[in-house]
Amino acid sequence: GTGVHQPEPPGHAALAGFLQQARLYVEDEVLPAWGDAVAKGKSAHAAAELRRATELAEALAQESGDTLLHDSVILIGESESASSPKRHYLVEGHRLYRDGRGFYEQQNHDAAKPVFEHARAQLESASSPFALWAAFYIAVCNYHASNYPLALRELTGLLARVGNHTYPSLRGHTEWMIGLTQLDQAHYADAVLAFQQALADFRTAGETENVAAMHNLLSRGFESLGDDLEAWRHRYAALALLSEVGKDRRISNILSS
């Protein structure tokens, strides 16, 4: 070796309270940074980013049982050793996904959608399960464009593709959006069912903020159904969870809803 000390892989305890943040960090920053380094021919930097992604993805899989990132990173490792054409698709796919997320975070859904479509095509060319996240955001962009029938078809199809894979975070996000689409069309019972399924998946994934978000949406769903007792029960559960993670903005949203 070079004598440079490599940091130890993060232990379960270190990640336990931050599974959601760790997942987003790998998806939005580490994997695109690997892609940038490969594209610029910086092989040592690329190897370091891939090591970081691998360690975090393994820890996430062990802690939450969610293997989507782990499966995606394994594929990158295989493409590195085989110098396969998949590598180019993976590099471009993860960089494009980052760009799509940038537009999405700015609420520029019209700009985000074609970038996510390009990212999905690249990732699907490499047979990467990460293409499913790009597909999710394409459907979300259609939801924001108020194209509810198309969004619902895409989300339902995505749920079928996730199937029995151990991808609880993606499944939870997909059910969340199915619930919102139903809620916006005044299909309250269907919305509540979707939010309940999402709640169970986010609990499995250990994503506390998303569990709280589902309790908040369930309170809206039950209120729409005229069940004020259940609505308050879920609102209380959301507040109790968010006081732990300290999200002031979301707490004020719940109090004002």
CSV table of C-alpha atoms in Angstrom, one decimal:
chain,number,residue,atom,x,y,z
A,1,GLY,CA,0.0,0.0,0.0
A,2,THR,CA,0.9,3.7,0.0
A,3,GLY,CA,1.0,3.9,3.7
A,4,VAL,CA,-2.1,6.2,3.6
A,5,HIS,CA,-4.6,5.1,6.3
A,6,GLN,CA,-8.0,4.2,4.8
A,7,PRO,CA,-10.9,5.1,7.1
A,8,GLU,CA,-12.8,2.1,8.5
A,9,PRO,CA,-16.2,1.3,7.0
A,10,PRO,CA,-18.9,3.0,9.1
A,11,GLY,CA,-20.4,0.7,11.7
A,12,HIS,CA,-24.1,0.1,12.2
A,13,ALA,CA,-24.3,2.4,15.2
A,14,ALA,CA,-22.7,5.3,13.2
A,15,LEU,CA,-25.3,5.1,10.5
A,16,ALA,CA,-28.4,4.0,12.5
A,17,GLY,CA,-29.9,7.5,12.9
A,18,PHE,CA,-28.9,8.7,9.5
A,19,LEU,CA,-29.9,6.0,7.0
A,20,GLN,CA,-32.0,8.4,4.8
A,21,GLN,CA,-29.1,11.0,4.7
A,22,ALA,CA,-26.5,8.4,4.0
A,23,ARG,CA,-28.6,7.0,1.1
A,24,LEU,CA,-29.1,10.4,-0.5
A,25,TYR,CA,-25.4,11.3,0.0
A,26,VAL,CA,-24.3,8.2,-2.0
A,27,GLU,CA,-27.0,8.7,-4.7
A,28,ASP,CA,-26.6,12.4,-5.2
A,29,GLU,CA,-22.9,13.0,-4.4
A,30,VAL,CA,-20.6,9.9,-4.2
A,31,LEU,CA,-21.7,8.0,-7.3
A,32,PRO,CA,-21.8,11.1,-9.5
A,33,ALA,CA,-18.3,12.1,-8.2
A,34,TRP,CA,-17.1,8.6,-9.2
A,35,GLY,CA,-18.6,9.3,-12.7
A,36,ASP,CA,-16.9,12.7,-12.9
A,37,ALA,CA,-13.5,11.2,-11.9
A,38,VAL,CA,-13.8,8.4,-14.5
A,39,ALA,CA,-14.8,10.9,-17.2
A,40,LYS,CA,-11.8,13.1,-16.4
A,41,GLY,CA,-9.4,10.1,-16.3
A,42,LYS,CA,-8.7,10.5,-12.6
A,43,SER,CA,-8.5,6.8,-11.8
A,44,ALA,CA,-7.2,7.1,-8.2
A,45,HIS,CA,-10.0,9.6,-7.3
A,46,ALA,CA,-12.5,7.3,-9.0
A,47,ALA,CA,-11.3,4.3,-7.0
A,48,ALA,CA,-11.5,6.3,-3.7
A,49,GLU,CA,-15.1,7.4,-4.5
A,50,LEU,CA,-16.1,3.9,-5.4
A,51,ARG,CA,-14.6,2.6,-2.2
A,52,ARG,CA,-16.6,5.2,-0.2
A,53,ALA,CA,-19.8,4.2,-2.1
A,54,THR,CA,-19.2,0.5,-1.5
A,55,GLU,CA,-18.6,0.9,2.2
A,56,LEU,CA,-21.7,3.1,2.7
A,57,ALA,CA,-23.9,0.9,0.5
A,58,GLU,CA,-22.8,-2.3,2.4
A,59,ALA,CA,-23.5,-0.6,5.8
A,60,LEU,CA,-27.0,0.6,4.5
A,61,ALA,CA,-27.8,-2.9,3.3
A,62,GLN,CA,-26.8,-4.4,6.7
A,63,GLU,CA,-28.6,-1.8,8.7
A,64,SER,CA,-31.8,-1.5,6.8
A,65,GLY,CA,-31.9,-4.5,4.5
A,66,ASP,CA,-32.3,-2.1,1.5
A,67,THR,CA,-30.0,-3.5,-1.2
A,68,LEU,CA,-30.7,-1.2,-4.2
A,69,LEU,CA,-27.6,0.9,-3.7
A,70,HIS,CA,-25.5,-2.2,-2.9
A,71,ASP,CA,-26.7,-3.9,-6.1
A,72,SER,CA,-25.9,-0.7,-8.1
A,73,VAL,CA,-22.4,-0.4,-6.6
A,74,ILE,CA,-21.6,-4.1,-7.2
A,75,LEU,CA,-22.5,-3.6,-10.9
A,76,ILE,CA,-20.1,-0.6,-11.1
A,77,GLY,CA,-17.3,-2.7,-9.5
A,78,GLU,CA,-17.9,-5.5,-12.1
A,79,SER,CA,-17.8,-2.9,-15.0
A,80,GLU,CA,-14.5,-1.6,-13.7
A,81,SER,CA,-12.8,-5.0,-13.7
A,82,ALA,CA,-14.2,-6.1,-17.1
A,83,SER,CA,-13.6,-2.8,-18.8
A,84,SER,CA,-17.0,-3.5,-20.3
A,85,PRO,CA,-19.1,-1.0,-22.3
A,86,LYS,CA,-21.4,-0.9,-19.3
A,87,ARG,CA,-18.9,1.4,-17.6
A,88,HIS,CA,-19.6,4.3,-20.0
A,89,TYR,CA,-23.4,3.9,-19.5
A,90,LEU,CA,-23.0,3.8,-15.7
A,91,VAL,CA,-20.7,6.9,-15.7
A,92,GLU,CA,-23.1,8.9,-17.8
A,93,GLY,CA,-26.2,7.5,-16.0
A,94,HIS,CA,-25.1,8.5,-12.5
A,95,ARG,CA,-23.9,12.0,-13.6
A,96,LEU,CA,-27.2,12.7,-15.5
A,97,TYR,CA,-29.2,11.5,-12.4
A,98,ARG,CA,-27.3,14.0,-10.3
A,99,ASP,CA,-28.1,16.8,-12.9
A,100,GLY,CA,-31.8,15.7,-12.9
A,101,ARG,CA,-31.9,15.9,-9.1
A,102,GLY,CA,-30.4,19.4,-9.2
A,103,PHE,CA,-33.2,20.6,-11.5
A,104,TYR,CA,-35.8,18.7,-9.3
A,105,GLU,CA,-34.6,20.3,-6.1
A,106,GLN,CA,-35.0,23.7,-7.8
A,107,GLN,CA,-38.6,22.6,-8.6
A,108,ASN,CA,-37.8,22.9,-12.3
A,109,HIS,CA,-39.7,19.7,-13.2
A,110,ASP,CA,-39.9,20.6,-16.9
A,111,ALA,CA,-36.1,20.7,-17.1
A,112,ALA,CA,-35.6,17.7,-14.8
A,113,LYS,CA,-37.8,15.2,-16.7
A,114,PRO,CA,-35.8,14.9,-20.0
A,115,VAL,CA,-32.6,14.6,-17.9
A,116,PHE,CA,-34.0,11.8,-15.9
A,117,GLU,CA,-35.2,10.1,-19.1
A,118,HIS,CA,-31.7,10.2,-20.5
A,119,ALA,CA,-30.3,8.9,-17.1
A,120,ARG,CA,-32.8,6.1,-17.1
A,121,ALA,CA,-31.8,5.1,-20.7
A,122,GLN,CA,-28.1,5.0,-19.8
A,123,LEU,CA,-28.6,3.1,-16.6
A,124,GLU,CA,-31.0,0.6,-18.3
A,125,SER,CA,-28.3,0.0,-21.0
A,126,ALA,CA,-26.0,-1.2,-18.2
A,127,SER,CA,-28.9,-3.2,-16.6
A,128,SER,CA,-28.4,-1.2,-13.4
A,129,PRO,CA,-31.2,-1.3,-10.8
A,130,PHE,CA,-30.5,2.4,-10.2
A,131,ALA,CA,-32.5,3.1,-13.4
A,132,LEU,CA,-35.6,2.5,-11.2
A,133,TRP,CA,-34.8,5.7,-9.3
A,134,ALA,CA,-34.7,7.7,-12.5
A,135,ALA,CA,-38.0,6.1,-13.6
A,136,PHE,CA,-39.5,7.2,-10.2
A,137,TYR,CA,-38.5,10.8,-10.8
A,138,ILE,CA,-39.9,10.8,-14.4
A,139,ALA,CA,-43.3,9.8,-12.9
A,140,VAL,CA,-43.0,12.4,-10.2
A,141,CYS,CA,-42.3,15.1,-12.9
A,142,ASN,CA,-45.5,13.9,-14.6
A,143,TYR,CA,-47.4,14.2,-11.3
A,144,HIS,CA,-46.1,17.8,-10.9
A,145,ALA,CA,-47.3,18.5,-14.5
A,146,SER,CA,-50.8,17.4,-13.2
A,147,ASN,CA,-50.7,14.5,-15.6
A,148,TYR,CA,-52.2,12.2,-12.9
A,149,PRO,CA,-53.4,9.3,-15.2
A,150,LEU,CA,-49.9,8.9,-16.7
A,151,ALA,CA,-48.1,9.4,-13.4
A,152,LEU,CA,-50.3,6.7,-11.8
A,153,ARG,CA,-49.7,4.3,-14.6
A,154,GLU,CA,-45.9,4.8,-14.4
A,155,LEU,CA,-45.9,4.5,-10.6
A,156,THR,CA,-48.0,1.4,-10.6
A,157,GLY,CA,-45.7,-0.1,-13.3
A,158,LEU,CA,-42.7,0.8,-11.2
A,159,LEU,CA,-44.2,-0.9,-8.1
A,160,ALA,CA,-44.6,-4.1,-10.2
A,161,ARG,CA,-40.9,-3.8,-11.4
A,162,VAL,CA,-39.7,-3.4,-7.8
A,163,GLY,CA,-41.7,-6.6,-7.0
A,164,ASN,CA,-40.0,-8.7,-4.4
A,165,HIS,CA,-36.7,-6.9,-4.5
A,166,THR,CA,-35.4,-5.7,-1.1
A,167,TYR,CA,-35.8,-2.0,-2.1
A,168,PRO,CA,-38.0,-0.7,0.7
A,169,SER,CA,-37.0,3.0,0.2
A,170,LEU,CA,-37.9,3.1,-3.5
A,171,ARG,CA,-41.1,1.1,-2.9
A,172,GLY,CA,-42.0,3.5,-0.1
A,173,HIS,CA,-41.4,6.5,-2.3
A,174,THR,CA,-43.4,5.0,-5.1
A,175,GLU,CA,-46.4,4.3,-2.7
A,176,TRP,CA,-46.1,7.8,-1.3
A,177,MET,CA,-46.5,9.3,-4.8
A,178,ILE,CA,-49.4,6.9,-5.6
A,179,GLY,CA,-51.0,8.1,-2.5
A,180,LEU,CA,-50.5,11.8,-3.4
A,181,THR,CA,-51.9,11.2,-6.9
A,182,GLN,CA,-55.0,9.5,-5.4
A,183,LEU,CA,-55.3,12.2,-2.7
A,184,ASP,CA,-55.3,15.0,-5.4
A,185,GLN,CA,-58.1,13.1,-7.3
A,186,ALA,CA,-60.2,12.8,-4.0
A,187,HIS,CA,-59.7,9.0,-3.9
A,188,TYR,CA,-59.2,9.2,-0.2
A,189,ALA,CA,-59.5,5.5,0.8
A,190,ASP,CA,-57.0,4.5,-2.0
A,191,ALA,CA,-54.7,7.3,-0.8
A,192,VAL,CA,-54.8,6.1,2.8
A,193,LEU,CA,-54.0,2.5,1.7
A,194,ALA,CA,-51.0,3.7,-0.3
A,195,PHE,CA,-49.7,5.9,2.6
A,196,GLN,CA,-50.0,3.0,5.0
A,197,GLN,CA,-48.0,0.7,2.8
A,198,ALA,CA,-45.4,3.5,2.4
A,199,LEU,CA,-45.2,3.9,6.1
A,200,ALA,CA,-44.4,0.2,6.6
A,201,ASP,CA,-41.7,0.4,3.9
A,202,PHE,CA,-40.0,3.5,5.4
A,203,ARG,CA,-40.1,1.9,8.8
A,204,THR,CA,-38.2,-1.1,7.3
A,205,ALA,CA,-35.8,1.2,5.6
A,206,GLY,CA,-35.2,3.1,8.8
A,207,GLU,CA,-36.0,6.5,7.2
A,208,THR,CA,-37.4,8.4,10.2
A,209,GLU,CA,-38.2,11.6,8.4
A,210,ASN,CA,-40.2,9.8,5.7
A,211,VAL,CA,-42.0,7.8,8.4
A,212,ALA,CA,-43.0,11.1,9.9
A,213,ALA,CA,-44.1,12.5,6.4
A,214,MET,CA,-46.3,9.4,6.0
A,215,HIS,CA,-48.0,10.0,9.4
A,216,ASN,CA,-48.6,13.6,8.3
A,217,LEU,CA,-50.2,12.5,5.0
A,218,LEU,CA,-52.2,9.8,6.8
A,219,SER,CA,-53.6,12.5,9.0
A,220,ARG,CA,-54.8,14.4,5.9
A,221,GLY,CA,-56.2,11.3,4.4
A,222,PHE,CA,-58.2,10.3,7.5
A,223,GLU,CA,-59.4,13.9,7.9
A,224,SER,CA,-60.7,13.8,4.3
A,225,LEU,CA,-62.5,10.5,5.2
A,226,GLY,CA,-64.1,12.2,8.2
A,227,ASP,CA,-62.1,10.1,10.8
A,228,ASP,CA,-60.8,12.9,13.0
A,229,LEU,CA,-59.6,10.5,15.8
A,230,GLU,CA,-57.2,8.6,13.4
A,231,ALA,CA,-56.2,12.0,11.8
A,232,TRP,CA,-55.1,13.3,15.2
A,233,ARG,CA,-53.4,10.0,16.1
A,234,HIS,CA,-51.2,10.2,13.0
A,235,ARG,CA,-50.5,13.9,13.4
A,236,TYR,CA,-49.3,13.3,16.9
A,237,ALA,CA,-47.1,10.4,15.7
A,238,ALA,CA,-45.6,12.8,13.1
A,239,LEU,CA,-44.8,15.5,15.6
A,240,ALA,CA,-43.3,13.0,18.1
A,241,LEU,CA,-41.0,11.6,15.4
A,242,LEU,CA,-40.0,15.0,14.0
A,243,SER,CA,-39.1,16.4,17.5
A,244,GLU,CA,-36.5,13.6,17.5
A,245,VAL,CA,-35.0,14.6,14.1
A,246,GLY,CA,-35.5,18.3,14.6
A,247,LYS,CA,-37.0,19.4,11.3
A,248,ASP,CA,-38.5,22.8,12.2
A,249,ARG,CA,-39.9,23.5,8.8
A,250,ARG,CA,-41.7,20.2,8.5
A,251,ILE,CA,-43.0,20.6,12.1
A,252,SER,CA,-44.5,24.0,11.2
A,253,ASN,CA,-46.1,22.4,8.0
A,254,ILE,CA,-47.8,19.7,10.1
A,255,LEU,CA,-49.0,22.3,12.7
A,256,SER,CA,-50.5,24.4,9.9
A,257,SER,CA,-52.1,21.5,8.0
